[in-house]
Backbone as numpy.savetxt, mean C-alpha at the origin, in Angstrom:
# Nx Ny Nz CAx CAy CAz Cx Cy Cz
3.17 -23.79 4.01 2.54 -22.60 3.43 3.50 -21.85 2.50
4.81 -21.92 2.80 5.79 -21.23 1.98 6.40 -20.04 2.69
7.51 -19.57 2.13 8.24 -18.43 2.70 7.95 -17.19 1.87
7.57 -16.10 2.56 7.17 -14.86 1.89 8.15 -13.75 2.26
8.66 -13.07 1.25 9.44 -11.86 1.47 8.50 -10.66 1.37
8.45 -9.87 2.43 7.66 -8.64 2.43 8.62 -7.46 2.47
8.67 -6.68 1.39 9.50 -5.48 1.40 8.67 -4.32 1.95
9.34 -3.40 2.63 8.61 -2.32 3.29 7.86 -2.82 4.51
8.44 -3.80 5.20 7.72 -4.45 6.30 7.59 -3.60 7.55
8.35 -2.50 7.63 8.18 -1.57 8.76 7.23 -0.44 8.39
6.69 -0.50 7.18 5.72 0.49 6.75 4.32 0.15 7.24
3.38 1.02 6.94 2.02 0.88 7.45 1.35 -0.43 7.02
1.20 -0.64 5.73 0.54 -1.86 5.26 1.42 -3.07 5.52
2.72 -2.92 5.29 3.64 -4.03 5.48 3.61 -4.59 6.89
3.55 -3.72 7.87 3.49 -4.12 9.28 2.27 -5.00 9.55
1.11 -4.54 9.10 -0.12 -5.32 9.30 -0.07 -6.63 8.53
0.51 -6.60 7.33 0.56 -7.79 6.50 1.46 -8.85 7.10
2.60 -8.46 7.64 3.52 -9.42 8.25 2.81 -10.20 9.35
2.11 -9.51 10.22 1.42 -10.19 11.32 0.35 -11.14 10.81
-0.39 -10.71 9.79 -1.46 -11.55 9.24 -0.89 -12.79 8.55
0.23 -12.64 7.84 0.87 -13.78 7.19 1.37 -14.79 8.22
2.00 -14.30 9.27 2.47 -15.19 10.33 1.30 -15.91 10.98
0.23 -15.19 11.20 -0.96 -15.77 11.81 -1.58 -16.85 10.92
-1.40 -16.68 9.60 -1.95 -17.64 8.63 -1.04 -18.85 8.43
0.16 -18.83 9.02 1.04 -19.99 8.94 2.21 -19.88 8.00
2.41 -18.71 7.39 3.54 -18.52 6.48 4.81 -18.23 7.27
5.96 -18.56 6.69 7.24 -18.04 7.15 7.44 -16.69 6.46
7.98 -15.72 7.19 8.08 -14.36 6.66 9.47 -13.79 6.87
10.02 -13.22 5.80 11.20 -12.36 5.91 10.74 -10.94 5.62
11.00 -10.03 6.53 10.66 -8.63 6.33 11.90 -7.80 6.12
11.86 -6.91 5.12 12.98 -5.99 4.94 12.44 -4.56 4.82
13.26 -3.61 5.25 12.89 -2.20 5.18 14.17 -1.39 5.34
14.21 -0.22 4.72 15.40 0.63 4.87 15.27 1.63 6.01
14.11 1.67 6.67 13.85 2.56 7.81 14.26 3.99 7.47
13.78 4.50 6.34 14.17 5.86 5.95 13.47 6.91 6.82
13.84 8.16 6.63 13.33 9.24 7.49 12.26 10.08 6.81
11.52 9.49 5.87 10.42 10.23 5.23 9.44 10.75 6.28
9.20 9.94 7.31 8.50 10.42 8.51 9.22 9.85 9.72
8.78 10.22 10.90 9.47 9.87 12.15 9.77 8.38 12.22
11.06 8.05 12.34 11.47 6.66 12.39 10.91 5.93 13.61
10.55 6.68 14.65 10.07 6.03 15.87 8.79 5.23 15.61
7.96 5.68 14.67 6.75 4.94 14.36 7.11 3.60 13.71
8.12 3.59 12.86 8.55 2.35 12.24 9.14 1.41 13.29
9.88 1.99 14.23 10.42 1.19 15.33 9.29 0.60 16.17
8.26 1.39 16.42 7.10 0.89 17.18 6.44 -0.28 16.47
6.33 -0.17 15.14 5.72 -1.28 14.39 6.57 -2.54 14.51
7.89 -2.39 14.36 8.77 -3.55 14.45 8.73 -4.16 15.86
8.67 -3.33 16.87 8.57 -3.82 18.25 7.24 -4.55 18.46
6.19 -4.04 17.84 4.88 -4.67 17.95 4.91 -6.06 17.31
5.58 -6.17 16.15 5.72 -7.48 15.50 6.50 -8.43 16.41
7.58 -7.94 17.00 8.40 -8.78 17.89 7.57 -9.31 19.05
6.74 -8.43 19.64 5.88 -8.86 20.75 4.86 -9.89 20.27
4.35 -9.67 19.08 3.35 -10.57 18.49 3.92 -11.97 18.28
5.13 -12.04 17.73 5.71 -13.37 17.46 6.15 -14.05 18.76
6.56 -13.26 19.74 6.94 -13.84 21.03 5.74 -14.44 21.73
4.63 -13.69 21.71 3.40 -14.19 22.34 2.88 -15.44 21.63
3.07 -15.50 20.33 2.55 -16.63 19.57 3.55 -17.75 19.34
4.76 -17.60 19.87 5.78 -18.62 19.68 6.16 -18.80 18.23
6.23 -17.68 17.50 6.47 -17.72 16.05 7.89 -17.29 15.68
8.78 -17.30 16.63 10.14 -16.79 16.41 10.83 -17.44 15.22
10.63 -18.74 15.03 11.31 -19.45 13.95 10.73 -19.13 12.59
9.57 -18.49 12.57 8.89 -18.20 11.30 9.13 -16.79 10.77
9.95 -16.01 11.49 10.08 -14.60 11.10 11.51 -14.11 11.30
11.96 -13.32 10.34 13.22 -12.58 10.53 13.11 -11.24 9.81
13.75 -10.25 10.39 13.76 -8.91 9.81 15.18 -8.51 9.48
15.36 -7.84 8.33 16.66 -7.32 7.93 16.51 -5.89 7.44
17.46 -5.05 7.82 17.45 -3.68 7.32 18.14 -3.66 5.97
17.34 -3.62 4.92 17.85 -3.65 3.55 17.07 -2.65 2.71
17.78 -1.92 1.88 17.16 -1.00 0.92 17.10 -1.72 -0.42
15.91 -1.76 -1.04 15.81 -2.48 -2.32 16.60 -1.80 -3.43
17.02 -0.56 -3.21 17.88 0.11 -4.18 19.31 -0.43 -4.12
19.64 -1.21 -3.09 20.95 -1.83 -2.94 20.89 -3.22 -3.56
21.27 -3.33 -4.83 21.11 -4.60 -5.53 21.99 -5.70 -4.95
23.17 -5.34 -4.43 24.06 -6.35 -3.85 23.44 -7.00 -2.62
22.85 -6.18 -1.76 22.20 -6.72 -0.55 21.02 -7.60 -0.91
20.26 -7.19 -1.92 19.12 -7.99 -2.35 19.57 -9.34 -2.90
20.62 -9.33 -3.70 21.11 -10.58 -4.29 21.56 -11.56 -3.21
22.22 -11.04 -2.20 22.66 -11.90 -1.08 21.44 -12.47 -0.35
20.44 -11.64 -0.13 19.22 -12.08 0.54 18.57 -13.24 -0.22
18.41 -13.10 -1.52 17.77 -14.15 -2.31 18.66 -15.39 -2.41
19.97 -15.19 -2.47 20.89 -16.32 -2.56 20.85 -17.18 -1.30
20.74 -16.52 -0.14 20.84 -17.21 1.13 19.51 -17.72 1.68
18.42 -17.42 0.98 17.11 -17.84 1.46 16.29 -18.43 0.32
15.55 -19.47 0.65 14.66 -20.09 -0.33 13.29 -19.41 -0.23
13.07 -18.42 -1.09 11.86 -17.59 -1.02 10.85 -18.07 -2.07
9.60 -18.25 -1.65 8.55 -18.72 -2.55 7.74 -17.57 -3.15
7.41 -16.59 -2.30 6.56 -15.48 -2.72 7.19 -14.15 -2.32
6.91 -13.11 -3.09 7.39 -11.76 -2.76 6.21 -10.80 -2.82
6.09 -9.99 -1.79 5.09 -8.92 -1.77 5.84 -7.60 -1.61
5.86 -6.81 -2.68 6.64 -5.57 -2.66 5.78 -4.37 -2.25
6.04 -3.89 -1.04 5.38 -2.69 -0.53 6.39 -1.57 -0.29
7.66 -1.84 -0.59 8.70 -0.83 -0.40 8.59 0.20 -1.52
8.44 1.44 -1.14 8.33 2.51 -2.13 8.43 3.85 -1.41
8.86 4.85 -2.14 8.75 6.21 -1.63 7.31 6.65 -1.88
6.60 6.91 -0.81 5.18 7.24 -0.90 4.96 8.75 -0.91
3.72 9.13 -1.21 3.32 10.53 -1.11 3.32 11.27 -2.43
2.16 11.81 -2.78 2.04 12.59 -4.02 2.75 13.93 -3.88
2.48 14.65 -2.81 3.01 16.01 -2.67 4.52 16.03 -2.47
5.05 15.03 -1.75 6.49 14.98 -1.51 7.26 14.75 -2.81
6.60 14.14 -3.80 7.29 13.90 -5.07 7.60 15.20 -5.80
6.92 16.29 -5.44 7.22 17.60 -6.01 8.51 18.17 -5.42
8.82 17.75 -4.18 9.98 18.28 -3.47 11.24 17.44 -3.67
11.08 16.13 -3.74 12.25 15.24 -3.76 12.07 14.13 -4.79
12.07 14.46 -6.07 11.80 13.45 -7.10 12.83 12.32 -7.14
14.08 12.62 -6.77 15.12 11.59 -6.85 14.84 10.41 -5.91
14.18 10.69 -4.79 13.84 9.61 -3.86 12.91 8.60 -4.51
12.03 9.07 -5.40 11.07 8.20 -6.07 11.75 7.38 -7.16
12.70 7.99 -7.84 13.45 7.26 -8.86 14.27 6.14 -8.21
14.92 6.45 -7.10 15.78 5.48 -6.43 15.00 4.28 -5.92
13.92 4.52 -5.20 13.17 3.42 -4.59 12.18 2.78 -5.56
11.36 3.61 -6.21 10.25 3.09 -6.99 10.65 2.56 -8.36
11.77 3.05 -8.89 12.21 2.58 -10.21 13.45 1.69 -10.11
14.54 2.23 -9.57 15.76 1.43 -9.45 15.52 0.25 -8.51
14.95 0.51 -7.35 14.70 -0.55 -6.38 13.79 -1.62 -6.91
12.72 -1.22 -7.60 11.78 -2.19 -8.12 12.41 -3.05 -9.22
13.25 -2.45 -10.05 13.96 -3.22 -11.08 14.90 -4.24 -10.44
15.61 -3.82 -9.39 16.47 -4.76 -8.67 15.67 -5.96 -8.17
14.49 -5.67 -7.64 13.66 -6.74 -7.09 13.17 -7.68 -8.20
12.78 -7.12 -9.33 12.35 -7.95 -10.46 13.47 -8.89 -10.91
14.69 -8.37 -10.98 15.83 -9.20 -11.38 16.03 -10.37 -10.41
15.93 -10.09 -9.12 16.10 -11.14 -8.12 14.98 -12.17 -8.20
13.75 -11.71 -8.39 12.62 -12.62 -8.50 12.76 -13.50 -9.73
13.23 -12.91 -10.81 13.42 -13.66 -12.05 14.39 -14.82 -11.86
15.53 -14.54 -11.26 16.56 -15.57 -11.12 16.22 -16.58 -10.02
15.35 -16.20 -9.10 14.98 -17.11 -8.01 13.73 -17.93 -8.32
13.16 -17.73 -9.52 11.96 -18.46 -9.93 10.83 -18.34 -8.89
10.56 -17.11 -8.50 9.51 -16.84 -7.51 8.15 -17.31 -8.05
7.34 -17.91 -7.18 6.04 -18.43 -7.58 5.03 -17.33 -7.88
5.14 -16.21 -7.17 4.19 -15.11 -7.37 4.76 -13.84 -6.76
4.88 -12.80 -7.56 5.24 -11.47 -7.09 3.99 -10.60 -7.08
3.64 -10.11 -5.91 2.57 -9.13 -5.78 3.22 -7.79 -5.47
2.88 -6.77 -6.22 3.51 -5.47 -5.99 2.45 -4.37 -5.85
2.80 -3.37 -5.07 1.88 -2.26 -4.81 1.93 -1.26 -5.95
0.80 -1.06 -6.58 0.61 0.07 -7.47 -0.26 1.08 -6.72
-1.00 1.91 -7.44 -1.75 2.95 -6.75 -2.92 3.43 -7.61
-3.98 3.87 -6.94 -5.11 4.48 -7.66 -4.69 5.76 -8.37
-3.54 6.32 -7.99 -3.08 7.57 -8.60 -2.76 7.39 -10.09
-2.58 6.14 -10.56 -2.27 5.93 -11.98 -3.44 6.35 -12.88
-4.64 6.47 -12.32 -5.80 6.85 -13.12 -5.84 8.34 -13.43
-5.00 9.12 -12.74 -4.91 10.55 -13.02 -6.25 11.24 -12.92
-6.58 12.02 -13.95 -7.82 12.80 -13.96 -8.94 12.10 -14.72
-8.88 10.78 -14.82 -9.93 10.05 -15.52 -11.30 10.45 -14.99
-12.22 10.76 -15.90 -13.56 11.21 -15.49 -14.50 10.04 -15.24
-14.28 8.92 -15.92 -15.16 7.76 -15.78 -15.06 7.17 -14.37
-16.23 6.87 -13.78 -16.26 6.26 -12.46 -17.19 5.05 -12.49
-16.88 3.99 -11.72 -15.65 3.80 -10.96 -14.46 3.49 -11.86
-13.26 3.62 -11.32 -12.07 3.30 -12.08 -11.99 1.80 -12.32
-11.77 1.42 -13.58 -11.64 0.02 -13.94 -10.21 -0.24 -14.41
-9.74 -1.46 -14.20 -8.37 -1.80 -14.60 -8.20 -1.77 -16.12
-9.30 -1.71 -16.85 -9.22 -1.60 -18.31 -9.17 -0.14 -18.77
-9.31 0.82 -17.86 -9.25 2.24 -18.22 -7.83 2.64 -18.62
-7.72 3.67 -19.43 -6.41 4.19 -19.82 -5.71 4.81 -18.61
-4.43 4.52 -18.48 -3.64 5.09 -17.38 -2.33 5.66 -17.91
-2.40 6.31 -19.05 -1.20 6.82 -19.71 -0.90 8.29 -19.41
-1.68 8.91 -18.54 -1.49 10.34 -18.28 -1.42 10.64 -16.79
-0.38 10.15 -16.10 -0.25 10.45 -14.67 -0.05 11.94 -14.44
-0.56 12.44 -13.32 -0.44 13.88 -13.03 0.50 14.15 -11.86
1.22 13.14 -11.41 2.26 13.34 -10.40 3.40 12.39 -10.68
4.59 12.74 -10.20 5.74 11.85 -10.38 5.49 10.53 -9.66
4.88 10.59 -8.49 4.57 9.36 -7.76 3.73 8.42 -8.63
2.67 8.97 -9.24 1.81 8.16 -10.10 2.59 7.61 -11.29
3.48 8.41 -11.84 4.28 7.97 -12.99 5.17 6.79 -12.61
5.74 6.82 -11.40 6.59 5.69 -10.99 5.76 4.44 -10.77
4.55 4.59 -10.27 3.70 3.42 -10.04 3.25 2.81 -11.37
2.91 3.65 -12.33 2.58 3.14 -13.66 3.81 2.45 -14.27
4.98 3.02 -14.05 6.22 2.40 -14.54 6.42 1.01 -13.94
6.08 0.85 -12.66 6.18 -0.47 -12.02 5.33 -1.50 -12.76
4.13 -1.09 -13.14 3.25 -2.01 -13.87 3.87 -2.40 -15.21
4.45 -1.44 -15.89 5.06 -1.72 -17.19 6.30 -2.60 -17.06
7.13 -2.31 -16.09 8.32 -3.13 -15.86 7.94 -4.56 -15.51
6.96 -4.71 -14.61 6.53 -6.04 -14.19 5.95 -6.82 -15.36
5.19 -6.14 -16.21 4.62 -6.83 -17.36 5.71 -7.32 -18.30
6.72 -6.51 -18.52 7.80 -6.93 -19.42 8.54 -8.13 -18.87
8.82 -8.14 -17.56 9.49 -9.29 -16.95 8.60 -10.52 -16.99
7.31 -10.32 -16.79 6.38 -11.43 -16.84 6.33 -12.05 -18.23
6.30 -11.17 -19.25 6.23 -11.64 -20.63 7.54 -12.32 -21.07
8.66 -11.71 -20.72 9.95 -12.21 -21.18 10.42 -13.45 -20.43
10.15 -13.50 -19.13 10.74 -14.54 -18.29 9.71 -15.43 -17.60
8.43 -15.20 -17.87 7.40 -16.04 -17.27 7.22 -15.82 -15.78
7.62 -14.64 -15.27 7.49 -14.34 -13.85 6.03 -13.98 -13.53
5.35 -14.76 -12.70 3.96 -14.45 -12.36 3.88 -13.19 -11.49
3.20 -12.18 -12.00 3.12 -10.88 -11.32 1.68 -10.40 -11.21
1.34 -9.88 -10.04 0.04 -9.23 -9.85 0.27 -7.85 -9.24
-0.27 -6.82 -9.89 -0.19 -5.46 -9.36 -1.49 -5.10 -8.67
-1.39 -4.47 -7.53 -2.56 -4.04 -6.77 -2.60 -2.52 -6.70
-3.63 -1.94 -7.29 -3.81 -0.49 -7.22 -4.58 -0.15 -5.95
-3.82 0.27 -4.93 -4.41 0.57 -3.62 -5.18 1.88 -3.67
-6.30 1.91 -2.95 -7.13 3.10 -2.86 -7.19 3.58 -1.41
-6.45 4.65 -1.10 -6.49 5.40 0.17 -6.67 4.49 1.38
-5.62 3.77 1.73 -5.66 2.84 2.85 -5.44 3.61 4.16
-6.22 3.25 5.18 -6.11 3.93 6.48 -6.27 2.92 7.59
-5.87 3.31 8.82 -6.03 2.44 9.97 -4.95 2.69 11.01
-4.96 1.91 12.12 -3.97 2.05 13.19 -2.54 1.89 12.68
-1.62 2.61 13.27 -0.21 2.63 12.89 -0.01 3.25 11.51
-0.98 4.07 11.06 -0.90 4.67 9.74 0.17 5.74 9.64
0.41 6.18 8.40 1.46 7.16 8.14 1.06 8.55 8.60
1.96 9.26 9.29 1.64 10.60 9.78 1.41 11.63 8.70
1.85 11.36 7.46 1.65 12.32 6.38 0.27 12.19 5.73
-0.48 11.18 6.10 -1.81 10.99 5.53 -2.82 11.94 6.17
-3.81 12.36 5.40 -4.76 13.38 5.85 -5.47 12.96 7.13
-5.93 11.72 7.22 -6.71 11.31 8.39 -5.88 11.38 9.67
-4.57 11.09 9.56 -3.68 11.17 10.72 -3.49 12.64 11.11
-3.23 13.48 10.12 -3.05 14.91 10.40 -4.32 15.52 10.99
-5.46 15.14 10.44 -6.73 15.67 10.94 -6.97 15.26 12.39
-6.73 14.00 12.69 -6.95 13.51 14.05 -6.04 14.23 15.04
-4.79 14.41 14.67 -3.83 15.10 15.55 -4.26 16.55 15.77
-4.59 17.25 14.68 -4.94 18.66 14.80 -6.24 18.86 15.56
-7.25 18.06 15.26 -8.53 18.19 15.95 -8.37 17.90 17.44
-7.58 16.89 17.77 -7.33 16.55 19.18 -6.65 17.70 19.91
-5.78 18.43 19.19 -5.02 19.53 19.81 -5.69 20.88 19.65
-6.87 20.90 19.04 -7.59 22.15 18.86 -6.97 23.07 17.82
-6.25 22.48 16.87 -5.60 23.26 15.82 -6.38 23.15 14.51
-6.15 24.10 13.62 -6.87 24.13 12.35 -6.35 23.04 11.41
-7.22 22.56 10.52 -6.84 21.61 9.49 -7.04 22.24 8.12
-6.17 21.90 7.18 -6.30 22.35 5.79 -7.20 21.37 5.05
-8.31 21.86 4.52 -9.27 21.02 3.81 -9.24 21.41 2.34
-8.61 20.55 1.53 -8.43 20.88 0.11 -9.70 20.62 -0.69
-9.83 21.39 -1.76 -11.01 21.35 -2.63 -12.28 21.58 -1.81
-12.11 22.31 -0.70 -13.23 22.72 0.17 -14.01 21.52 0.69
-13.31 20.37 0.81 -13.95 19.17 1.36 -14.78 18.39 0.38
-14.78 18.79 -0.89 -15.64 18.14 -1.88 -14.96 16.97 -2.59
-13.72 16.68 -2.30 -13.07 15.51 -2.89 -13.71 14.24 -2.36
-13.72 13.21 -3.19 -14.20 11.91 -2.76 -13.05 10.90 -2.83
-13.00 10.07 -1.79 -11.97 9.04 -1.75 -12.59 7.70 -1.40
-12.01 6.65 -1.99 -12.44 5.29 -1.69 -11.63 4.79 -0.50
-11.87 5.38 0.68 -11.12 5.05 1.88 -11.28 3.56 2.20
-10.13 2.87 2.36 -10.13 1.41 2.51 -9.39 1.04 3.79
-10.06 0.32 4.67 -9.46 -0.03 5.96 -8.36 -1.07 5.76
-7.30 -0.93 6.52 -6.09 -1.74 6.30 -6.35 -3.23 6.46
-7.20 -3.64 7.39 -7.47 -5.07 7.57 -8.12 -5.68 6.33
-8.98 -4.90 5.67 -9.60 -5.38 4.44 -8.55 -5.56 3.34
-7.64 -4.60 3.24 -6.57 -4.67 2.25 -5.69 -5.89 2.48
-5.29 -6.11 3.73 -4.41 -7.23 4.06 -5.09 -8.55 3.72
-6.37 -8.67 4.01 -7.09 -9.90 3.67 -7.08 -10.13 2.16
-7.27 -9.06 1.40 -7.25 -9.19 -0.06 -5.90 -9.64 -0.58
-4.83 -9.10 -0.03 -3.48 -9.47 -0.46 -3.22 -10.95 -0.18
-3.57 -11.40 1.01 -3.31 -12.80 1.37 -4.16 -13.75 0.54
-5.39 -13.36 0.25 -6.23 -14.19 -0.61 -5.63 -14.35 -2.01
-4.97 -13.29 -2.48 -4.41 -13.30 -3.82 -3.08 -14.06 -3.91
-2.40 -14.20 -2.78 -1.03 -14.73 -2.79 -0.93 -16.09 -3.48
-1.85 -16.97 -3.18 -1.81 -18.32 -3.75 -2.52 -18.44 -5.09
-2.82 -17.31 -5.72 -3.53 -17.32 -7.00 -2.76 -16.52 -8.06
-1.58 -17.00 -8.43 -0.81 -16.30 -9.47 -1.55 -16.37 -10.81
-1.45 -15.34 -11.63 -2.15 -15.35 -12.91 -1.51 -16.30 -13.91
-2.35 -16.87 -14.76 -1.85 -17.67 -15.87 -1.64 -16.76 -17.08
-0.80 -17.15 -18.03 -0.49 -16.27 -19.17 -1.70 -15.74 -19.92
-2.71 -16.53 -20.08 -3.86 -16.09 -20.85 -4.75 -15.10 -20.09
-4.43 -14.86 -18.83 -5.30 -14.02 -18.02 -4.94 -12.53 -18.02
-3.93 -12.14 -18.78 -3.53 -10.73 -18.79 -4.71 -9.85 -19.18
-4.97 -8.82 -18.37 -6.11 -7.94 -18.63 -5.67 -6.54 -19.03
-4.41 -6.41 -19.42 -3.89 -5.08 -19.78 -3.50 -5.03 -21.25
-2.84 -6.08 -21.76 -2.45 -6.10 -23.17 -2.80 -7.46 -23.76
-2.57 -7.62 -25.06 -2.82 -8.89 -25.72 -1.59 -9.80 -25.67
-0.48 -9.28 -25.16 0.71 -10.11 -25.03 0.47 -11.17 -23.96
0.91 -12.39 -24.23 0.71 -13.46 -23.27 1.75 -13.35 -22.16
1.26 -13.19 -20.97 2.15 -13.07 -19.81 1.36 -13.44 -18.57
2.00 -14.11 -17.60 1.32 -14.38 -16.33 1.28 -13.11 -15.48
0.46 -12.18 -15.91 0.45 -10.83 -15.34 -0.98 -10.33 -15.24
-1.29 -9.67 -14.13 -2.62 -9.10 -13.99 -2.56 -7.91 -13.02
-3.43 -6.95 -13.27 -3.56 -5.79 -12.39 -4.96 -5.79 -11.79
-5.03 -5.47 -10.50 -6.32 -5.41 -9.80 -6.46 -4.08 -9.06
-7.68 -3.63 -8.91 -7.99 -2.57 -7.95 -8.28 -3.22 -6.61
-7.80 -2.59 -5.54 -8.17 -3.04 -4.20 -8.60 -1.80 -3.41
-9.89 -1.68 -3.22 -10.46 -0.51 -2.56 -11.76 -0.87 -1.86
-12.40 0.14 -1.32 -13.62 -0.09 -0.55 -14.86 -0.17 -1.43
-14.73 0.30 -2.70 -15.84 0.27 -3.65 -17.02 1.10 -3.15
-16.70 2.14 -2.34 -17.76 2.98 -1.77 -17.17 4.34 -1.36
-16.90 5.22 -2.34 -16.23 6.48 -2.01 -17.10 7.40 -1.16
-16.45 8.15 -0.28 -17.15 9.14 0.54 -16.44 10.47 0.42
-17.14 11.54 0.70 -16.53 12.86 0.62 -15.54 13.06 1.76
-14.58 13.92 1.51 -13.64 14.29 2.56 -14.39 14.90 3.74
-15.43 15.63 3.44 -16.25 16.24 4.49 -16.82 15.18 5.43
-17.37 14.12 4.85 -17.95 13.05 5.68 -16.86 12.36 6.50
-15.71 12.19 5.89 -14.59 11.55 6.59 -14.18 12.38 7.80
-14.13 13.69 7.62 -13.79 14.59 8.73 -14.82 14.49 9.85
-16.10 14.39 9.47 -17.16 14.28 10.49 -16.99 13.01 11.31
-16.56 11.92 10.65 -16.33 10.67 11.38 -15.19 10.83 12.39
-14.15 11.56 12.00 -13.03 11.81 12.91 -13.48 12.69 14.07
-14.25 13.74 13.78 -14.77 14.61 14.84 -15.55 13.82 15.87
-16.41 12.92 15.40 -17.23 12.13 16.31 -16.35 11.23 17.18
-15.35 10.58 16.56 -14.48 9.67 17.31 -13.60 10.41 18.31
-13.11 11.59 17.90 -12.24 12.38 18.78 -13.06 13.07 19.87
-14.28 13.49 19.51 -15.13 14.21 20.45 -14.93 15.70 20.42
-14.38 16.21 19.30 -14.16 17.65 19.14 -14.51 18.07 17.72
-14.87 19.34 17.58 -15.18 19.91 16.27 -13.91 20.41 15.61
-13.81 20.22 14.29 -12.63 20.67 13.55 -12.69 22.16 13.27
-11.52 22.79 13.31 -11.36 24.17 12.83 -10.79 24.06 11.43
-11.51 24.53 10.42 -11.14 24.25 9.04 -10.60 25.46 8.29
-9.52 25.23 7.55 -9.04 26.18 6.54 -9.45 25.61 5.18
-10.43 26.21 4.55 -10.92 25.70 3.27 -10.03 26.20 2.14
-9.46 25.24 1.35 -8.47 25.57 0.33 -8.84 24.91 -1.00
-8.31 25.44 -2.10 -8.55 24.81 -3.41 -7.75 23.52 -3.56
-7.98 22.82 -4.65 -7.26 21.58 -4.95 -5.77 21.84 -5.08
-4.97 20.90 -4.57 -3.52 21.01 -4.69 -3.02 20.30 -5.94
-1.88 20.76 -6.45 -1.27 20.12 -7.62 -1.01 18.65 -7.34
-1.37 17.80 -8.29 -1.13 16.37 -8.16 -2.28 15.60 -7.56
-3.25 16.31 -6.96 -4.41 15.65 -6.39 -5.48 15.41 -7.45
-6.36 14.46 -7.18 -7.48 14.17 -8.08 -8.78 14.34 -7.30
-9.87 14.73 -7.96 -11.12 15.00 -7.24 -11.82 13.77 -6.69
-11.70 12.63 -7.39 -12.43 11.42 -6.97 -11.59 10.18 -7.21
-11.61 9.25 -6.27 -11.12 7.89 -6.52 -12.23 6.92 -6.14
-12.45 5.94 -7.00 -13.55 5.00 -6.80 -13.16 3.70 -7.50
-13.04 2.62 -6.75 -12.49 1.37 -7.28 -13.57 0.41 -7.73
-13.43 -0.05 -8.97 -14.17 -1.21 -9.44 -13.35 -2.43 -9.04
-13.86 -3.23 -8.11 -13.10 -4.36 -7.56 -13.60 -5.71 -8.06
-14.37 -5.70 -9.13 -14.99 -6.94 -9.62 -13.95 -8.02 -9.94
-12.85 -7.65 -10.59 -11.84 -8.64 -10.97 -11.25 -9.33 -9.75
-10.90 -8.56 -8.73 -10.31 -9.14 -7.52 -11.34 -9.99 -6.79
-12.59 -9.54 -6.78 -13.65 -10.31 -6.12 -13.86 -11.66 -6.81
-13.79 -11.67 -8.13 -13.99 -12.92 -8.88 -12.88 -13.92 -8.60
-11.65 -13.44 -8.51 -10.51 -14.34 -8.33 -10.36 -14.79 -6.88
-10.65 -13.90 -5.92 -10.34 -14.19 -4.51 -11.56 -14.18 -3.59
-12.68 -13.65 -4.03 -13.81 -13.47 -3.13 -13.68 -12.24 -2.26
-12.72 -11.38 -2.59 -12.48 -10.18 -1.80 -13.73 -9.31 -1.72
-14.07 -8.90 -0.50 -15.19 -8.01 -0.28 -14.93 -7.20 0.98
-14.60 -5.91 0.85 -14.32 -5.10 2.03 -15.55 -5.02 2.93
-15.32 -5.04 4.24 -16.45 -5.10 5.17 -16.43 -4.04 6.26
-15.38 -3.20 6.29 -15.24 -2.24 7.37 -15.82 -0.88 6.97
-16.78 -0.40 7.72 -17.39 0.91 7.44 -16.43 2.03 7.82
-16.68 3.21 7.27 -15.87 4.38 7.62 -15.92 4.65 9.12
-17.11 4.58 9.68 -17.26 4.83 11.11 -16.45 3.87 11.96
-16.54 2.57 11.66 -15.81 1.57 12.44 -14.31 1.70 12.24
-13.89 1.96 11.00 -12.47 2.08 10.73 -11.84 3.28 11.42
-12.52 4.41 11.35 -12.01 5.61 12.02 -12.01 5.42 13.53
-13.02 4.77 14.07 -13.03 4.49 15.52 -11.79 3.70 15.93
-11.43 2.70 15.13 -10.25 1.89 15.45 -8.98 2.73 15.37
-8.88 3.58 14.35 -7.68 4.41 14.24 -7.58 5.39 15.40
-8.67 6.07 15.71 -8.64 7.09 16.78 -8.38 6.41 18.14
-8.92 5.23 18.33 -8.66 4.50 19.58 -7.16 4.24 19.71
-6.52 3.78 18.62 -5.06 3.57 18.64 -4.33 4.88 18.87
-4.75 5.94 18.18 -4.07 7.23 18.29 -4.12 7.74 19.73
-5.27 7.64 20.36 -5.42 8.12 21.74 -4.54 7.31 22.70
-4.51 6.00 22.49 -3.69 5.14 23.35 -2.21 5.48 23.18
-1.79 5.64 21.93 -0.39 5.93 21.63 0.07 7.27 22.20
-0.86 8.23 22.21 -0.52 9.59 22.67 -1.05 9.89 24.06
-1.46 8.86 24.79 -1.94 9.01 26.18 -3.04 10.04 26.31
-4.01 9.99 25.41 -5.12 10.95 25.43 -6.34 10.34 26.13
């Protein structure tokens, strides 16, 4: 099947992806810097869960984890030198729109410097396919819905979005200059078990469970294309063996083995409806603080996933109700509720 490097493997999506790749028969190297953007114990729990998974499945020879920061180019070069890597899936990044207002240097270090380091290593290692995480945030305040990969994305409204757009530009240049097959995935509001504590659904579930108030921005009228993590992971794995050919570039007329895809649920729902699903799963009513839109946020995200569906057959299948039930079930178990 080949050996896959997953960066950000102790992160939310990376954790789920590592297990799915191992289950599909791939060899996996996971790396993560285990930073303190949120409680490190959750990242440790994910890594422990992977260890238990591989032990139960007898997959020890197919997996190894290393604590490496992609901003450390020397460590990355040693990693690529000492391992025969076929595919790379880059999920390592400083996440969060609002945090980028507080600590912009963290985004430059990980999302720009780190990503460039990774591109250089992939180039010299002749990687068969680099898949990297972009974001729906690159669409900014675009009014047209649903968002299409052919839409203009030149006006990001947050530093986080700007770094993700920069990733697409950097990857395209490496693809054009060096023939590196690259696919960017613009993720749309991914949620599920072991999710990030800074995400709204996690905060809402915690507060509602504890009888505390939640901050509801834009008075609950925002719409998001909430996408369950299992659907996202399936889409990534389906794409792994389908690197783009040079003539398939859908962003510019330059010939490069490069393509960008949306990966979302293709069915946006209001924040209000999402909160109602959490209330039902938790069994308690939310206490709401209704607030205006925050800087850097967008009113609607809605993914046109036709391109990804054509190439991979990707079709999300998890409803909001089922997805939230799975998350709340995990949350209650984790917190002994």
